[in-house]
mmCIF file of C-alpha atoms in Angstrom:
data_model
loop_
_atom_site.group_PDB
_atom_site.id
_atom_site.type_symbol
_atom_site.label_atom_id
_atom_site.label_comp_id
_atom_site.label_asym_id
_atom_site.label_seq_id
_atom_site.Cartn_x
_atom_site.Cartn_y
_atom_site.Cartn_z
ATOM 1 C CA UNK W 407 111.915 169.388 163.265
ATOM 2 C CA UNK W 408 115.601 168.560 163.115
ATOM 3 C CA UNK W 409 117.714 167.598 160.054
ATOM 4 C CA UNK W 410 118.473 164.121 162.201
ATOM 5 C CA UNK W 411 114.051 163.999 162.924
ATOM 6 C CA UNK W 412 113.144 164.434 159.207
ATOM 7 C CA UNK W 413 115.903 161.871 157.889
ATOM 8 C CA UNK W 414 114.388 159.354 160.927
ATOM 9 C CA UNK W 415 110.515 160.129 159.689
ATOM 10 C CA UNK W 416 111.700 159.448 155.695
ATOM 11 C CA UNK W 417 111.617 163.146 154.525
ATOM 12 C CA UNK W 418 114.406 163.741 152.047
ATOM 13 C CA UNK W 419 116.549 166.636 152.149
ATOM 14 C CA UNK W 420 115.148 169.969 150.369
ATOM 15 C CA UNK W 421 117.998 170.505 148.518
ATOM 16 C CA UNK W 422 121.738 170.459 147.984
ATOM 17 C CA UNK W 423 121.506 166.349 146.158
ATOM 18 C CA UNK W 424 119.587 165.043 142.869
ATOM 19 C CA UNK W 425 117.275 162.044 142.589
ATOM 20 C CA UNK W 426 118.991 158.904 142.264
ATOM 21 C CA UNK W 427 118.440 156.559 138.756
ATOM 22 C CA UNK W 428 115.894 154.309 139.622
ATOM 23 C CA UNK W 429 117.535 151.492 137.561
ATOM 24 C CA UNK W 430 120.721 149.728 138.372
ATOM 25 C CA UNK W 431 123.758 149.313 136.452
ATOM 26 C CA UNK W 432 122.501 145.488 136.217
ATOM 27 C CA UNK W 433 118.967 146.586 135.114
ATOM 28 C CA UNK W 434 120.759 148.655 132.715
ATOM 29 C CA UNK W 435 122.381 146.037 131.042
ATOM 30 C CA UNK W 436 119.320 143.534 131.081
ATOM 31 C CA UNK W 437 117.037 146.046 128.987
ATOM 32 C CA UNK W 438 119.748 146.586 126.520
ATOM 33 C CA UNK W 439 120.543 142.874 126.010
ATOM 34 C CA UNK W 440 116.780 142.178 125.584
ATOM 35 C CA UNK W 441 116.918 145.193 122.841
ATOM 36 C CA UNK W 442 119.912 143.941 120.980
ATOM 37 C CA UNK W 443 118.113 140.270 120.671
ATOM 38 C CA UNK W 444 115.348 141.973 119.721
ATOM 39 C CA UNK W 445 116.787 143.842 117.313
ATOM 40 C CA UNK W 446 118.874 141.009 116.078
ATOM 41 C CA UNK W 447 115.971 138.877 115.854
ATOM 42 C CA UNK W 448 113.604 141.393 113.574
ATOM 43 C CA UNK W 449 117.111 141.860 111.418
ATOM 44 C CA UNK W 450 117.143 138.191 110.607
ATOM 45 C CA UNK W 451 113.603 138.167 109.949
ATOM 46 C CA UNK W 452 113.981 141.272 107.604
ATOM 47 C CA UNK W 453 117.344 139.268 106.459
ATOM 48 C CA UNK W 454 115.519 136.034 105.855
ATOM 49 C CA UNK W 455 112.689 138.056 104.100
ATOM 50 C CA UNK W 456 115.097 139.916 101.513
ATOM 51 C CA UNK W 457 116.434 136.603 100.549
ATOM 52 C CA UNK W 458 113.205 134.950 100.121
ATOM 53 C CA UNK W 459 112.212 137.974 97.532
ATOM 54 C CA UNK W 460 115.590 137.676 95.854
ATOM 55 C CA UNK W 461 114.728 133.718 95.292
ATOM 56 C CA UNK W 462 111.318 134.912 94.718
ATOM 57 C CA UNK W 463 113.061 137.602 91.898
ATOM 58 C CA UNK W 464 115.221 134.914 90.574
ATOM 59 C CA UNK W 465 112.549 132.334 89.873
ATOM 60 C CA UNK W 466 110.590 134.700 88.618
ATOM 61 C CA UNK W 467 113.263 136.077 85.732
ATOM 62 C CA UNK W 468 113.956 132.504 85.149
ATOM 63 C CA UNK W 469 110.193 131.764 84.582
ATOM 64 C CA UNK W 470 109.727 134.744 82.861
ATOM 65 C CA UNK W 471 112.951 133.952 80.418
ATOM 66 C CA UNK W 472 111.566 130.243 79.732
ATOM 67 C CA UNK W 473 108.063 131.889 78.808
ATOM 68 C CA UNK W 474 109.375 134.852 76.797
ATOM 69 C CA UNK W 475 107.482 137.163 79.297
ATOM 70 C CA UNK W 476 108.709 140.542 80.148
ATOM 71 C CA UNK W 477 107.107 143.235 82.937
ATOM 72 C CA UNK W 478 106.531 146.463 81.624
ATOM 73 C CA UNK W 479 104.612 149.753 83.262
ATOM 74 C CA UNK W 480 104.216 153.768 81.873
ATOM 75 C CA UNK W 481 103.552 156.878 83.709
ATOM 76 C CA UNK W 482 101.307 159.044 81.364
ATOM 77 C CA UNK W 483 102.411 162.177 82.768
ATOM 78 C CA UNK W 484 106.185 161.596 81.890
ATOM 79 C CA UNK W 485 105.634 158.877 79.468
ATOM 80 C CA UNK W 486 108.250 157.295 81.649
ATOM 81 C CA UNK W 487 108.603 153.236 80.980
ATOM 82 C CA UNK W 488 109.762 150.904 83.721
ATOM 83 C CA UNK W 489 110.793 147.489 82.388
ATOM 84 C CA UNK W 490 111.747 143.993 83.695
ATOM 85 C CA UNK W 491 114.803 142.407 82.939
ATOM 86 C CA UNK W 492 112.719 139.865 80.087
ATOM 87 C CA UNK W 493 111.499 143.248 78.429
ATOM 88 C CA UNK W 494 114.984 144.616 77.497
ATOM 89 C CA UNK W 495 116.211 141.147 76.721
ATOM 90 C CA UNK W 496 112.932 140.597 73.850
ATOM 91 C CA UNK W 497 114.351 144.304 72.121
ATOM 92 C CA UNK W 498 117.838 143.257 72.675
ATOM 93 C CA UNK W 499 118.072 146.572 74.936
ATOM 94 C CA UNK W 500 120.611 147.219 78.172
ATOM 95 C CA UNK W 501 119.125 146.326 81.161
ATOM 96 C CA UNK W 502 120.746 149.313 82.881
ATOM 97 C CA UNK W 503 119.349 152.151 80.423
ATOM 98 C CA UNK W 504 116.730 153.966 81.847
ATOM 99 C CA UNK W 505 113.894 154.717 78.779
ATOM 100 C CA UNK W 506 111.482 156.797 77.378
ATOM 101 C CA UNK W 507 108.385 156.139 75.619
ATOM 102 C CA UNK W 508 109.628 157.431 72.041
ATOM 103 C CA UNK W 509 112.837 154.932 72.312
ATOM 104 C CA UNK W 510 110.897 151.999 72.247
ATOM 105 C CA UNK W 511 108.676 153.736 69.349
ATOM 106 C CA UNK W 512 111.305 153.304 66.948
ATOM 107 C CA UNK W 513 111.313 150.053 67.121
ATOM 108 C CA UNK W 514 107.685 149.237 65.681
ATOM 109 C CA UNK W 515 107.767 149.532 61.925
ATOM 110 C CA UNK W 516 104.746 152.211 60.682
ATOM 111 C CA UNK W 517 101.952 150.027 60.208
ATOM 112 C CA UNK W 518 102.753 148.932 63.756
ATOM 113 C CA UNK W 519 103.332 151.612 65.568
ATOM 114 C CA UNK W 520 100.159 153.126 64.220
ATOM 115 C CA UNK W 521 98.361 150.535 65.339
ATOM 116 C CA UNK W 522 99.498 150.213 68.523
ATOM 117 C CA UNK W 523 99.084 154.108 69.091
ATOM 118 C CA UNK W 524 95.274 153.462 68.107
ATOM 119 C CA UNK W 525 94.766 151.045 70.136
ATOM 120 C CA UNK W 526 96.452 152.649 73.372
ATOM 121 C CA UNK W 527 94.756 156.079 72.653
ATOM 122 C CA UNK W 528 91.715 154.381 72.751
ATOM 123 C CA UNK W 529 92.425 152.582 75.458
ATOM 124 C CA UNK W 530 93.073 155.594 77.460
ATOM 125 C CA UNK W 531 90.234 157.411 76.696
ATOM 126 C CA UNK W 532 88.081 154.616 77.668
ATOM 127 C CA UNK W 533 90.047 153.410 80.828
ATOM 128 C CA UNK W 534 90.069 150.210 79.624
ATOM 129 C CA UNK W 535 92.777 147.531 79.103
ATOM 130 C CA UNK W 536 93.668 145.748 75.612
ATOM 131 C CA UNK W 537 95.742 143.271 73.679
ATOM 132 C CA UNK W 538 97.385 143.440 70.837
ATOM 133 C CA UNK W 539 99.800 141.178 68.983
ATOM 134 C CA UNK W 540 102.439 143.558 66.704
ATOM 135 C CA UNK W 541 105.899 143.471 65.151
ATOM 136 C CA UNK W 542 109.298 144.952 66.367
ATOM 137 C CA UNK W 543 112.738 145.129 65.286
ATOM 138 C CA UNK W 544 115.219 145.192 67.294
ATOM 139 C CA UNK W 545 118.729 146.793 67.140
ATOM 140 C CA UNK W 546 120.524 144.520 65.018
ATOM 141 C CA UNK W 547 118.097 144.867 62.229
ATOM 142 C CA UNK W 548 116.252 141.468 63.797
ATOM 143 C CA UNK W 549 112.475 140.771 63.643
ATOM 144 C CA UNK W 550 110.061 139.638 66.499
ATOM 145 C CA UNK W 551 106.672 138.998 67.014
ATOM 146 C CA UNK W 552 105.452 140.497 70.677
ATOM 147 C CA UNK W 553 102.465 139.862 72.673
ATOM 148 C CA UNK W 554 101.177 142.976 75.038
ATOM 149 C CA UNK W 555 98.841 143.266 77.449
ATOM 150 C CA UNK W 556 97.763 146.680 78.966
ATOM 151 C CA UNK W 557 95.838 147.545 82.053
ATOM 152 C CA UNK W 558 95.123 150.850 82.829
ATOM 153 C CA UNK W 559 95.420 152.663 86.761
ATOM 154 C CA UNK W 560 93.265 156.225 87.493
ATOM 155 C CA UNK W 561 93.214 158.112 89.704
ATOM 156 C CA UNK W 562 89.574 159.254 90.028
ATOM 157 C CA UNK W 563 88.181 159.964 86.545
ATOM 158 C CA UNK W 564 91.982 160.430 85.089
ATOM 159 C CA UNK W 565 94.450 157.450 83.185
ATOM 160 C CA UNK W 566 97.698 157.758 85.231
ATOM 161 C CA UNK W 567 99.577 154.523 84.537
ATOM 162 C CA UNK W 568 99.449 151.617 82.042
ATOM 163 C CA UNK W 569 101.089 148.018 83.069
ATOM 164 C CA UNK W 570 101.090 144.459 81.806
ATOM 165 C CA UNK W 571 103.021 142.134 80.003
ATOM 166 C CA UNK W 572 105.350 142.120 76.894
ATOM 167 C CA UNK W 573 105.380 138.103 75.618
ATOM 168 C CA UNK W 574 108.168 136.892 72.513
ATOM 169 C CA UNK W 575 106.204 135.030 70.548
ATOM 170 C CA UNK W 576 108.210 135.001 67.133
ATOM 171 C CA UNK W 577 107.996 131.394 67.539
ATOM 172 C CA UNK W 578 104.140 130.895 67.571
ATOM 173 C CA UNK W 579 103.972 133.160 64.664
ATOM 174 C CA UNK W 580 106.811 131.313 62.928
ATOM 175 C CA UNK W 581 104.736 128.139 63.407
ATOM 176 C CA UNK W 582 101.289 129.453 62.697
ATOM 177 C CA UNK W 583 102.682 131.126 59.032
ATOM 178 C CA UNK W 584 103.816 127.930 58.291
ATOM 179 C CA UNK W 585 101.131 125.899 59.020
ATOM 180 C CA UNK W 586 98.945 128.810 56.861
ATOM 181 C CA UNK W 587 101.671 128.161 54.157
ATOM 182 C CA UNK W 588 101.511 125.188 53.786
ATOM 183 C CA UNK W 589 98.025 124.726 53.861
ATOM 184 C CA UNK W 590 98.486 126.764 50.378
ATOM 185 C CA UNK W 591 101.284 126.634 48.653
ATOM 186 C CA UNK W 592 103.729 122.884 47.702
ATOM 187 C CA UNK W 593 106.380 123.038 50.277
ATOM 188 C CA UNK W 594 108.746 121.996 47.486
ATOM 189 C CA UNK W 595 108.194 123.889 44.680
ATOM 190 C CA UNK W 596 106.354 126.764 46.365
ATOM 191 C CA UNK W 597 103.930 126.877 43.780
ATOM 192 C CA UNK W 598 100.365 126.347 44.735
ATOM 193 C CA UNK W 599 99.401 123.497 45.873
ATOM 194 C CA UNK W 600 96.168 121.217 44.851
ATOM 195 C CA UNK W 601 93.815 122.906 47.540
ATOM 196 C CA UNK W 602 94.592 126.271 46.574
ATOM 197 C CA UNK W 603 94.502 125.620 42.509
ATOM 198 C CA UNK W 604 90.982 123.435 42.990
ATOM 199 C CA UNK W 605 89.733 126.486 45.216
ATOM 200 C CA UNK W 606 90.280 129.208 42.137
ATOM 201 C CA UNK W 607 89.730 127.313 40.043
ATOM 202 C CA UNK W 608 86.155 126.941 41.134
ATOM 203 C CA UNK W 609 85.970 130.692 41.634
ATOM 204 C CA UNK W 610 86.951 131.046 37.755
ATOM 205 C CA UNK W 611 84.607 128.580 36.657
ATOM 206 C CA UNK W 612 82.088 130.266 38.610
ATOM 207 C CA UNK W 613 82.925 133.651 36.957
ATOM 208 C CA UNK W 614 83.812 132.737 33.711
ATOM 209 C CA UNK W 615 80.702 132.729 32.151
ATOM 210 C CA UNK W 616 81.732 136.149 30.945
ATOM 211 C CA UNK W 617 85.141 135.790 30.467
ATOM 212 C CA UNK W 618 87.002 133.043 28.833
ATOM 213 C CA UNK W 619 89.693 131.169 31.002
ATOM 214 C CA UNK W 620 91.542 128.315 29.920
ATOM 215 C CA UNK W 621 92.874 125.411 32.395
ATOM 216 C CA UNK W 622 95.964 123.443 31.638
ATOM 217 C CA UNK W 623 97.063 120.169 33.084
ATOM 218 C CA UNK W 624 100.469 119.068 32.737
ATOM 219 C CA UNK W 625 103.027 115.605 33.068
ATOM 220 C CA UNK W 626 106.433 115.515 32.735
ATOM 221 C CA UNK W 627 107.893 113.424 30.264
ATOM 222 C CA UNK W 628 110.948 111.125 31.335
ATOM 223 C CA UNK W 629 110.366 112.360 34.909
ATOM 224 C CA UNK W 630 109.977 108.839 36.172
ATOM 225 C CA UNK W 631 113.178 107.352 34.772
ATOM 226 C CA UNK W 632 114.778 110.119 36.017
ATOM 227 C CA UNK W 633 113.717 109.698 39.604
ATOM 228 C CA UNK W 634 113.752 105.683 39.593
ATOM 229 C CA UNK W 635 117.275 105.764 37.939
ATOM 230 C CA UNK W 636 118.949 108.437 39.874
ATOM 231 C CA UNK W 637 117.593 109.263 43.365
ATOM 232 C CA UNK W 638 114.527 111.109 44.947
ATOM 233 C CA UNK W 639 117.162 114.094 45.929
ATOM 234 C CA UNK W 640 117.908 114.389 41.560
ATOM 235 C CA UNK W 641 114.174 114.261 41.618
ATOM 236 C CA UNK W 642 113.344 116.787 43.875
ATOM 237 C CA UNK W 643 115.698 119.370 42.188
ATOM 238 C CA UNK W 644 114.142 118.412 38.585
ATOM 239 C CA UNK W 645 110.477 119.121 39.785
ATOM 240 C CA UNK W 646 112.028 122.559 41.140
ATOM 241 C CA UNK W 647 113.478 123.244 37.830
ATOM 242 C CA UNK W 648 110.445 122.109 35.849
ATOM 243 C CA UNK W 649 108.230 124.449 38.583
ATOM 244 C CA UNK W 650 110.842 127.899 37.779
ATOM 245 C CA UNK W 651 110.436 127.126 34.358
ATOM 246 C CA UNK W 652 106.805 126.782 33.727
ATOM 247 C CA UNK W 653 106.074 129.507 36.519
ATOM 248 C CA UNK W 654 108.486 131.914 34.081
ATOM 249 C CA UNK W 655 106.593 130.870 31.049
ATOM 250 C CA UNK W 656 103.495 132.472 32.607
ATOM 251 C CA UNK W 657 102.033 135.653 33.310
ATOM 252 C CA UNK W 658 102.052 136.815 36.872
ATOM 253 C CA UNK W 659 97.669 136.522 36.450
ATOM 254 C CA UNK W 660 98.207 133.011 36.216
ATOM 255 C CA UNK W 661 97.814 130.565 38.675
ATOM 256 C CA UNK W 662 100.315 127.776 38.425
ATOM 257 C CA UNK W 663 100.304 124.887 40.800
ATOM 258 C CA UNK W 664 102.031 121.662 41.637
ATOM 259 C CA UNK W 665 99.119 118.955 41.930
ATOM 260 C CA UNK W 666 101.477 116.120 43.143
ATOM 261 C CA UNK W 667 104.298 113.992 41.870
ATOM 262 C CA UNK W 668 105.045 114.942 38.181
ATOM 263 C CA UNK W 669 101.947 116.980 37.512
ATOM 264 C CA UNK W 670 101.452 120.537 37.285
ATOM 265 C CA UNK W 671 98.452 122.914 36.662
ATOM 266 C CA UNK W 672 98.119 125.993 35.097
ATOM 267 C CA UNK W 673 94.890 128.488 35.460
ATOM 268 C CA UNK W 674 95.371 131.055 32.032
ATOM 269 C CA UNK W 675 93.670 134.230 33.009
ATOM 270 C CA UNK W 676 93.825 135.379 29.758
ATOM 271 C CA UNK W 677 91.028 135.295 26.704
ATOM 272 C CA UNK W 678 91.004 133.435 24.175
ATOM 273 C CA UNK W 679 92.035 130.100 22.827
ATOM 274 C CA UNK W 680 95.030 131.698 20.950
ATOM 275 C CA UNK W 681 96.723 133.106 23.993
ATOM 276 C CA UNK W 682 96.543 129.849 25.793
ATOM 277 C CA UNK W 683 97.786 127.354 22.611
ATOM 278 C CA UNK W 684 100.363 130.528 22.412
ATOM 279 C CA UNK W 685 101.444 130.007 26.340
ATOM 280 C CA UNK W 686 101.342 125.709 25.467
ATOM 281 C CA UNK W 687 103.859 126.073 22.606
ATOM 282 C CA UNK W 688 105.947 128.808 25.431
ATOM 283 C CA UNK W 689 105.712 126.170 28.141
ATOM 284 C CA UNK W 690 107.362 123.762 25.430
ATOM 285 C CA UNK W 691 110.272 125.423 24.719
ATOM 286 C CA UNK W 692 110.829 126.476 28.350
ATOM 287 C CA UNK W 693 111.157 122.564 29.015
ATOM 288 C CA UNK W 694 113.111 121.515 25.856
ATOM 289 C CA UNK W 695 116.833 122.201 26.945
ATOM 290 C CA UNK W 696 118.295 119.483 29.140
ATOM 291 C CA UNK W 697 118.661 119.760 32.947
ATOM 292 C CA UNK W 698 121.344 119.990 34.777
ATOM 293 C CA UNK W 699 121.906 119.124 38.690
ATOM 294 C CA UNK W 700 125.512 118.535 39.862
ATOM 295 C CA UNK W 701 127.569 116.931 36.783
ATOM 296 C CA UNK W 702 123.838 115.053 35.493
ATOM 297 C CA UNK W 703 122.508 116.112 32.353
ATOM 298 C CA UNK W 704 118.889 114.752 31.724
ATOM 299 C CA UNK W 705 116.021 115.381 29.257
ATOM 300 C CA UNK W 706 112.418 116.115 30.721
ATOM 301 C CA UNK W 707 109.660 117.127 28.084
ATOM 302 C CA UNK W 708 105.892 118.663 29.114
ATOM 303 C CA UNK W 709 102.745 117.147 27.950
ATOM 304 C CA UNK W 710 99.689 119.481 28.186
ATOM 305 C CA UNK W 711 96.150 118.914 28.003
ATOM 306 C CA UNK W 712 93.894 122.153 27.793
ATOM 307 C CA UNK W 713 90.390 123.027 28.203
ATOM 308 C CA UNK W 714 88.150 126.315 28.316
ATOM 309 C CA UNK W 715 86.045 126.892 30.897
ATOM 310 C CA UNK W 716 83.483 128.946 29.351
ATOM 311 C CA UNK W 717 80.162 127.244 30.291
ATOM 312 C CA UNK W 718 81.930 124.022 32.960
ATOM 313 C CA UNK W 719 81.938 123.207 36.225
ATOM 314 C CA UNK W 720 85.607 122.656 38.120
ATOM 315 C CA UNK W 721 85.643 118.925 38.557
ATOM 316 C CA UNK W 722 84.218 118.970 34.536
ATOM 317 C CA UNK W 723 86.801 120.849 33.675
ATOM 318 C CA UNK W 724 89.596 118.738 35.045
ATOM 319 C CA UNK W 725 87.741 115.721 33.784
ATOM 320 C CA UNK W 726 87.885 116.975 30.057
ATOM 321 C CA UNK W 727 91.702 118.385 30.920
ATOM 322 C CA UNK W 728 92.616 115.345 32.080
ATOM 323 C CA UNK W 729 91.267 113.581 28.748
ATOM 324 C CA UNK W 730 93.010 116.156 26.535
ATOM 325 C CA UNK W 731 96.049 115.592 28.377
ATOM 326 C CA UNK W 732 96.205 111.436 27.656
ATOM 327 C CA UNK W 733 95.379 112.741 24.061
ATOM 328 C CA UNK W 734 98.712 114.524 24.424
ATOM 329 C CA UNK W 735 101.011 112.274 25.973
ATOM 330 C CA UNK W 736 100.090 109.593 23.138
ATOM 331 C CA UNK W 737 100.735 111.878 20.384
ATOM 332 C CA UNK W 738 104.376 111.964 21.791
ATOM 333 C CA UNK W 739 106.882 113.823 23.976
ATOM 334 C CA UNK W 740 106.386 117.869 24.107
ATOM 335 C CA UNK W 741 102.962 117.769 22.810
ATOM 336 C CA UNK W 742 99.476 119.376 23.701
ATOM 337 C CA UNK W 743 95.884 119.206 22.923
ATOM 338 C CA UNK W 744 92.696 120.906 23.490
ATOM 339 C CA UNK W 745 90.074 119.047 24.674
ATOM 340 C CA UNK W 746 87.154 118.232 21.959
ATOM 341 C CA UNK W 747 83.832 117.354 22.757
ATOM 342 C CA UNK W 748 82.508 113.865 21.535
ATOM 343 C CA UNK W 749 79.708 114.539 19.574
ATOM 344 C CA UNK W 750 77.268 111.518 19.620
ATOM 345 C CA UNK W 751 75.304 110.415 16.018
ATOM 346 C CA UNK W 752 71.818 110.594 17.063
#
């Protein structure tokens, strides 16, 4: 067959010219047009996507900062810490320092830290999570109150990573030691206050069948005319100095509390009805010299009414206190008596 016969019957040469591109120039172009939208359109999706997580980021940091909430993770192998932004902010730490485990030690005072270390060694052991509320300080010497919570990755039977949450809350703490405060001690005077004193006293009339205690009540003398005349605020600063001076007066066994207004207890630990007429006559003098607050000079006496408590119940002993100290305050300013039974003629 001839050259001109095989190109006629659709045979193509045997050699001498390649295979022609199946594809066009135009064909060309059209695939690489529909790769370049394609491509456009997965790198606004991926675009779209990375600015949804950096508003996803953003709320979350802000959330986190309004909560006091910090991320926090460890790698046990390299004791390696990875922390959110909220972490380093609540110990007052760069946000761009990479850490280790033993720098954020030293920032738990002992009793802390060895707490803490308890509690995560055993939570390691056991593979099991835990929470523990503890104290830090941070680099300028400040104090906080922290929240964590652990959970704890394995791989197989092993502990590999621990992760949770690092919460401030210095400000719960704050509120709840308050609240605990006050539910003790007079928020102006700081001595303590009527529930406390009524709640050993009860103990030491419980107890002091063996021992001999001795309760005091005490009132003010001139106190009134001193508030009425001058001001609650003058007031105020004469029941503090009347508190510091009967408080010194005592020993640091006793138990000296502000009941309310004007009137002040004291619970003598010690034995004996000499050592409390001796700690009367103390408490006295300690309120004899005139006050001073601002350019005022005033004059407040003490009135005392006493009472053992060998052998009485608590309200019975404030009953008979409370009789010896009217006794007192009519016998005249600076005074005290003991409390003496009336013994009826039969």
């Amino acid at each position: 067959m001839s050259s001109a016969e095989r190109r006629q019957n659709g045979h193509a040469p045997a050699s001498g010219i390649a295979a022609v591109d199946p594809y066009s120039h135009d064909q060309t172009a059209a695939a690489v047009a529909r790769l370049t939208a394609v491509i456009e359109a997965q790198a606004r999706t991926i675009g779209h996507y990375e600015s949804a997580m950096a508003r996803s980021r953003e709320v979350f940091e802000r959330a986190s900062a309004a909560a006091r909430l910090g991320l926090w993770e460890c790698d046990l192998a390299t004791e390696t810490l990875q922390w959110s932004g909220g972490t380093y902010d609540m110990f007052d730490i760069a946000r761009d320092r990479p850490l280790k485990r033993r720098q954020c030690l030293i920032r738990y005072p002992a009793e802390s830290l060895k707490t803490l270390n308890e509690v995560r060694g055993r939570a390691i052991a056991e593979r099991t999570g835990f929470n523990l509320d503890t104290e830090i300080e941070t680099p300028t010497g400040g104090r906080r109150f922290i929240r964590i919570t652990a959970t704890v990755e394995c791989a197989g039977n092993r502990a590999v990573r621990l992760f949770g949450l690092k919460q401030d809350i210095t400000e719960e703490h704050d509120r709840w030691q308050r609240t605990r405060y006050l539910a003790e001690f007079d928020e102006l005077t700081g001595l303590a206050n009527r529930h406390q004193f009524r709640t050993k006293l009860s103990v030491a009339c419980d107890t002091d069948g063996e021992a001999g205690g001795t309760l005091m009540l005490l009132d003010l003398d001139g106190f009134k005319s001193v508030n009425d005349s001058l001001g609650h605020a003058i007031g105020d600063e004469c029941l503090k100095e009347a508190s510091r001076r009967i408080a010194a007066a005592c020993d640091a066994g006793d138990v000296v509390a502000r009941l309310g207004g004007d009137e002040f207890a004291v619970l003598v630990v010690a034995e004996g009805r000499a050592s409390a007429t001796l700690l009367a006559r103390k408490i006295a003098a300690a309120m004899a010299p005139p006050m001073r607050v601002g350019w005022r000079h005033f004059q407040v006496g003490v009135s005392i009414g006493l009472v053992a408590l060998r052998g009485v119940g608590s309200a019975e002993a404030l009953e008979q206190a409370d009789i010896a100290l009217y006794a007192a305050k009519a016998s005249g300013r600076g005074s005290f008596r003991w409390f003496v039974p009336v013994r009826l003629r039969g």
